[in-house]
XYZ file of C-alpha atoms in Angstrom:
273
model
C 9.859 61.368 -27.202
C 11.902 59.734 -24.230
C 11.577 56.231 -23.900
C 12.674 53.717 -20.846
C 15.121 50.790 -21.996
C 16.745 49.292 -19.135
C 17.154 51.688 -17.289
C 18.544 54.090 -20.378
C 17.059 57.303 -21.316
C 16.767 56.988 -25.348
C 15.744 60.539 -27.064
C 13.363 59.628 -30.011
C 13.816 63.350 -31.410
C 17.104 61.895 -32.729
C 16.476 59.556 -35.217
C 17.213 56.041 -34.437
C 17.516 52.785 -36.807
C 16.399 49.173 -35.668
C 18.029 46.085 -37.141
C 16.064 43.219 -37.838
C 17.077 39.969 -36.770
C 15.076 37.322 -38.201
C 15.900 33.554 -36.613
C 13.303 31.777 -38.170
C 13.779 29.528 -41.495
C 10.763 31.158 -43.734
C 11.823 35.132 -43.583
C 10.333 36.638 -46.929
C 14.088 38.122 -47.472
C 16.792 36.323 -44.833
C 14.368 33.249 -43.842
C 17.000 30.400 -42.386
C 20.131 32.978 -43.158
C 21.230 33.418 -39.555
C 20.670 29.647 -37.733
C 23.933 29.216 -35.948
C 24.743 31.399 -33.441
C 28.236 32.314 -34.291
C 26.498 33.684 -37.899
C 24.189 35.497 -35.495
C 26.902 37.175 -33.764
C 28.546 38.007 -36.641
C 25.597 39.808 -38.180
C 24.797 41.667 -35.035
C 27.954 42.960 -34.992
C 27.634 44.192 -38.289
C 24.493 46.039 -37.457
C 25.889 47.553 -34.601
C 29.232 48.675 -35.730
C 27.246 50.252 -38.549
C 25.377 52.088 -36.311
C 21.965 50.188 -35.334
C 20.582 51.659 -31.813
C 18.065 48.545 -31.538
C 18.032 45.341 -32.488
C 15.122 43.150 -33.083
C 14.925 39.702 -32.806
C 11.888 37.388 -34.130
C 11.228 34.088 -34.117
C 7.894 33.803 -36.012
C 7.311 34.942 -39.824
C 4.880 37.702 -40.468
C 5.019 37.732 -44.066
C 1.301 36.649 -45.350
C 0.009 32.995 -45.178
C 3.014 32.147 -43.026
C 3.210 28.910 -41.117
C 2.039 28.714 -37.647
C 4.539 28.307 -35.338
C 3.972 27.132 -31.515
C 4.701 29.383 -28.252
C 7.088 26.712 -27.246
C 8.811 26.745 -30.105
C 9.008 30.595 -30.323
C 10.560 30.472 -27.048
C 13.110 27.603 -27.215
C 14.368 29.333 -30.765
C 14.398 32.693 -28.761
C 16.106 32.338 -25.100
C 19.441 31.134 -26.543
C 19.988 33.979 -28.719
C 18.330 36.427 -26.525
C 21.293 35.448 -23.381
C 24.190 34.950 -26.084
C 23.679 38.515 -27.711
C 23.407 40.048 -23.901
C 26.791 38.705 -23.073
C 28.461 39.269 -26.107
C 27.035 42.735 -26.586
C 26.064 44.023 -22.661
C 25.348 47.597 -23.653
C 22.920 45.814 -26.519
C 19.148 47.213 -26.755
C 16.960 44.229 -28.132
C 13.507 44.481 -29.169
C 11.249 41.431 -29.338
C 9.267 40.581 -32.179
C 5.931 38.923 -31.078
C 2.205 38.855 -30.690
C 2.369 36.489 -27.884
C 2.499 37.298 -23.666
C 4.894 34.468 -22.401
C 7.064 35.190 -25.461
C 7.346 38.537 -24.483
C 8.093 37.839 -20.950
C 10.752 34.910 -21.571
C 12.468 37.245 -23.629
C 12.210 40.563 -21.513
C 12.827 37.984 -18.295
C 16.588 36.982 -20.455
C 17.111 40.849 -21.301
C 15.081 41.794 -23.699
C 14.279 45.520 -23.364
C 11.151 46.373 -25.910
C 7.941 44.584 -27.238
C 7.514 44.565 -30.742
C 3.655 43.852 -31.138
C 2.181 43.602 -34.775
C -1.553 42.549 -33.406
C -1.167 45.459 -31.042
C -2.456 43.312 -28.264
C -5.364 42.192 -30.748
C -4.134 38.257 -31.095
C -3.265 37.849 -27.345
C -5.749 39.388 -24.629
C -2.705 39.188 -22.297
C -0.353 41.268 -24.062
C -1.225 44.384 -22.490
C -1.296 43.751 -19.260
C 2.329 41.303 -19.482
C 4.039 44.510 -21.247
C 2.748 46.686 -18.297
C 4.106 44.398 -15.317
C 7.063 44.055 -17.254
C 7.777 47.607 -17.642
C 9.462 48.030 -20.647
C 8.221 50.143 -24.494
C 5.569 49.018 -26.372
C 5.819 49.078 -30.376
C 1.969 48.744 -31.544
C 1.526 48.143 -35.134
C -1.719 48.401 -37.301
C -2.950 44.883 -38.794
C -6.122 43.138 -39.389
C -6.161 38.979 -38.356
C -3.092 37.149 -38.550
C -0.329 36.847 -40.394
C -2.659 33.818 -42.359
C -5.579 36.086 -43.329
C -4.251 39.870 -43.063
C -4.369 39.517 -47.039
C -8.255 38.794 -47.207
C -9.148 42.028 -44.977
C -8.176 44.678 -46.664
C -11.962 46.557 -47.261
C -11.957 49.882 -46.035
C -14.002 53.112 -46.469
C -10.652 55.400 -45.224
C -7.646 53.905 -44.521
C -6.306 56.270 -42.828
C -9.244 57.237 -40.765
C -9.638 53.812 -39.607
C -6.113 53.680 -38.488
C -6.197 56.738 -36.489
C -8.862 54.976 -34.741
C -7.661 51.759 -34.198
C -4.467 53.064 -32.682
C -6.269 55.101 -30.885
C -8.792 52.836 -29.314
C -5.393 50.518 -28.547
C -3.327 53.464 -27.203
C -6.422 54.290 -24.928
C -6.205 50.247 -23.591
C -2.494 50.072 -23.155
C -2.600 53.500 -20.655
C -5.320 51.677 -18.948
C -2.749 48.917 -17.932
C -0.111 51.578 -17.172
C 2.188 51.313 -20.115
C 3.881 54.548 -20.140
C 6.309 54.524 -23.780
C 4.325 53.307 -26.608
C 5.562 53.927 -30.554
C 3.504 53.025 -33.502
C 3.996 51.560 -36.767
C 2.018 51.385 -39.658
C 2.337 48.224 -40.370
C 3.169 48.418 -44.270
C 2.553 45.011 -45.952
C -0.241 44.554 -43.428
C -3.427 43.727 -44.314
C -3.111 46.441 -47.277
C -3.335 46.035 -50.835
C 0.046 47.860 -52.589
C -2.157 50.961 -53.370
C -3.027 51.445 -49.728
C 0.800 50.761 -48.961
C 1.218 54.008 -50.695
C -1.564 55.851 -49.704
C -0.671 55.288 -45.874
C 3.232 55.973 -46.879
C 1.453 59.466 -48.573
C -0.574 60.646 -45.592
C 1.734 59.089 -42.828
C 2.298 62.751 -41.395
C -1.046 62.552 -40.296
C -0.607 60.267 -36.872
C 1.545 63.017 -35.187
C -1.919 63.867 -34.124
C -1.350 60.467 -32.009
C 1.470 62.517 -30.470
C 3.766 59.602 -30.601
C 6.819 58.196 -31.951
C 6.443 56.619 -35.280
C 8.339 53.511 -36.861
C 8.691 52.793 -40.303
C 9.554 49.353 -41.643
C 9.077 48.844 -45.575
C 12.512 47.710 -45.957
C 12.901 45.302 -48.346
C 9.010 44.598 -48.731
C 6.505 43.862 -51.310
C 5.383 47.692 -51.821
C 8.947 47.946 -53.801
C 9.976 44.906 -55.334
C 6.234 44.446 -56.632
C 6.338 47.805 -58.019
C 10.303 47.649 -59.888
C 9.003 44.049 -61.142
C 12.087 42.877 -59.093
C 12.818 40.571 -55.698
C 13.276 41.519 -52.666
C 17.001 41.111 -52.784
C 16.980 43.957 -55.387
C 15.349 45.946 -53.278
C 17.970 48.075 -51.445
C 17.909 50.744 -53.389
C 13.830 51.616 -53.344
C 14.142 51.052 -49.467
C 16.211 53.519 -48.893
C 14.361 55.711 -51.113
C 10.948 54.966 -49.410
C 12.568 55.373 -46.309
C 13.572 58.819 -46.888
C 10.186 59.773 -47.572
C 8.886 58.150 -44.155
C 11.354 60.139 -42.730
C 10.215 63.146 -44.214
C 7.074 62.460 -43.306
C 7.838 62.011 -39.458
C 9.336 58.898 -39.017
C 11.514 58.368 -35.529
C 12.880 54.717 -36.172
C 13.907 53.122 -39.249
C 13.462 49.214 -39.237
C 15.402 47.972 -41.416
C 17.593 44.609 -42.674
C 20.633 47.245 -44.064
C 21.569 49.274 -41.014
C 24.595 51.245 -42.945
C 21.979 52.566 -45.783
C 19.382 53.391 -43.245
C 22.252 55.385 -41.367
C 22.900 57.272 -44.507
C 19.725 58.126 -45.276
C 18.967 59.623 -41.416
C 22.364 61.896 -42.103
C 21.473 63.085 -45.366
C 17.623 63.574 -44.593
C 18.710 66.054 -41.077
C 20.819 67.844 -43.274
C 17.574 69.343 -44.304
C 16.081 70.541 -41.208
């Protein structure tokens, strides 16, 4: 449950929260909130102060049918932010949020200190190998085609099953290259239909068998607003409700936009064990 970050020991068996740091204009919930990088500083501080242990920065919208963006562009929005937020903030742990191999090594070459993969190596066939030279934790998450088409593939005989197996099959791959600290994530909003949302939420306990740490990152998402016929800037409150549940049900890391409710809900939920 030890992972690598710069140099830093960081013990997963103590639950950790990740901030989310979205610089991109289209964000299903912040899209074009933080542009200027004195509003960026601001709202890292916030995170931080309220107890975030990672922060993670993306440059390219996941939510479905999202516009492409280029690799050049990813970058140029990226490296800016990346160096500003490492000397501002030098004891700062940022996580990277993208499919793509040069992105991940641009930002990991400026101080990045994670990869944040939602393809899982699937969209680019250099990923694994980049993440392994580069040395740093690997977050895999579960997903089926892009962020375009995820919503079309959503067929399957056992969710679940499958799942197991496809991190699996990936975990097997990234060893291969020599990547030594790799978490997994479900991927909620992912190339699953609401009712699957659940039904992986339900049965999450079951990738412990994986014998790795697990992230959870419905805040804010679909799976609750679509379900309290609300938006997702109403959605605070079944976040934090659907993230004490994924804590429950083994969650390590929280990703979250609210860092201070995610913090509560880690201090109320250890109470318990």
């Amino acid at each position: 449950m030890n992972i690598n970050c710069n140099g830093k020991l960081i013990d997963l068996s103590t639950l950790k929260v990740m901030g989310i740091l979205n610089v991109t204009p289209n964000s299903f919930y912040d899209g074009g909130k933080h542009k200027e990088i004195n509003s960026i500083i601001h709202q890292v501080d916030k995170m931080l102060s309220e107890g975030a242990d990672f922060i993670d920065i993306g440059a390219y919208s996941s939510k479905p049918s999202a516009e492409f963006v280029s690799e050049e562009e990813e970058i140029k929005r990226l490296v800016p932010i990346v160096k500003s937020l490492v000397d501002t903030f030098p004891n700062i742990i940022l996580s990277v949020d993208t499919f793509r191999a040069q992105v991940a090594k641009a930002s990991v070459e400026n101080g990045v200190a994670m990869v944040n993969d939602i393809a899982a190596g699937w969209l680019d066939d250099k990923m694994l190998e980049t993440v392994a030279e580069l040395k740093v934790p690997y977050i895999m998450m579960h997903m089926r085609g892009n962020p375009q088409t995820m919503q079309s593939l959503t067929q399957y005989d056992d969710i679940v099953k499958e799942m197991i197996f496809y991190f699996s099959e990936q975990i097997q791959k990234a060893r291969s290259f020599g990547i030594s600290d790799i978490i997994i994530d479900p991927g909620f909003g992912f190339a699953k239909t609401l009712e699957q949302n659940y039904e992986v939420l339900h049965k999450m306990g079951l990738f412990s068998m994986l014998e790795l740490p697990l992230l959870a990152g419905v805040s804010r998402k679909s799976m609750i607003y679509k379900v309290l016929e609300s938006s997702p800037q109403e959605a605070l409150n079944g976040t934090s409700v659907l993230n004490t549940i994924a804590l429950q049900k083994g969650a390590k890391i929280l990703r979250v936009h609210d860092v201070k409710e995610a913090v509560e809900c880690i201090k109320l939920v250890s109470k318990l064990k």
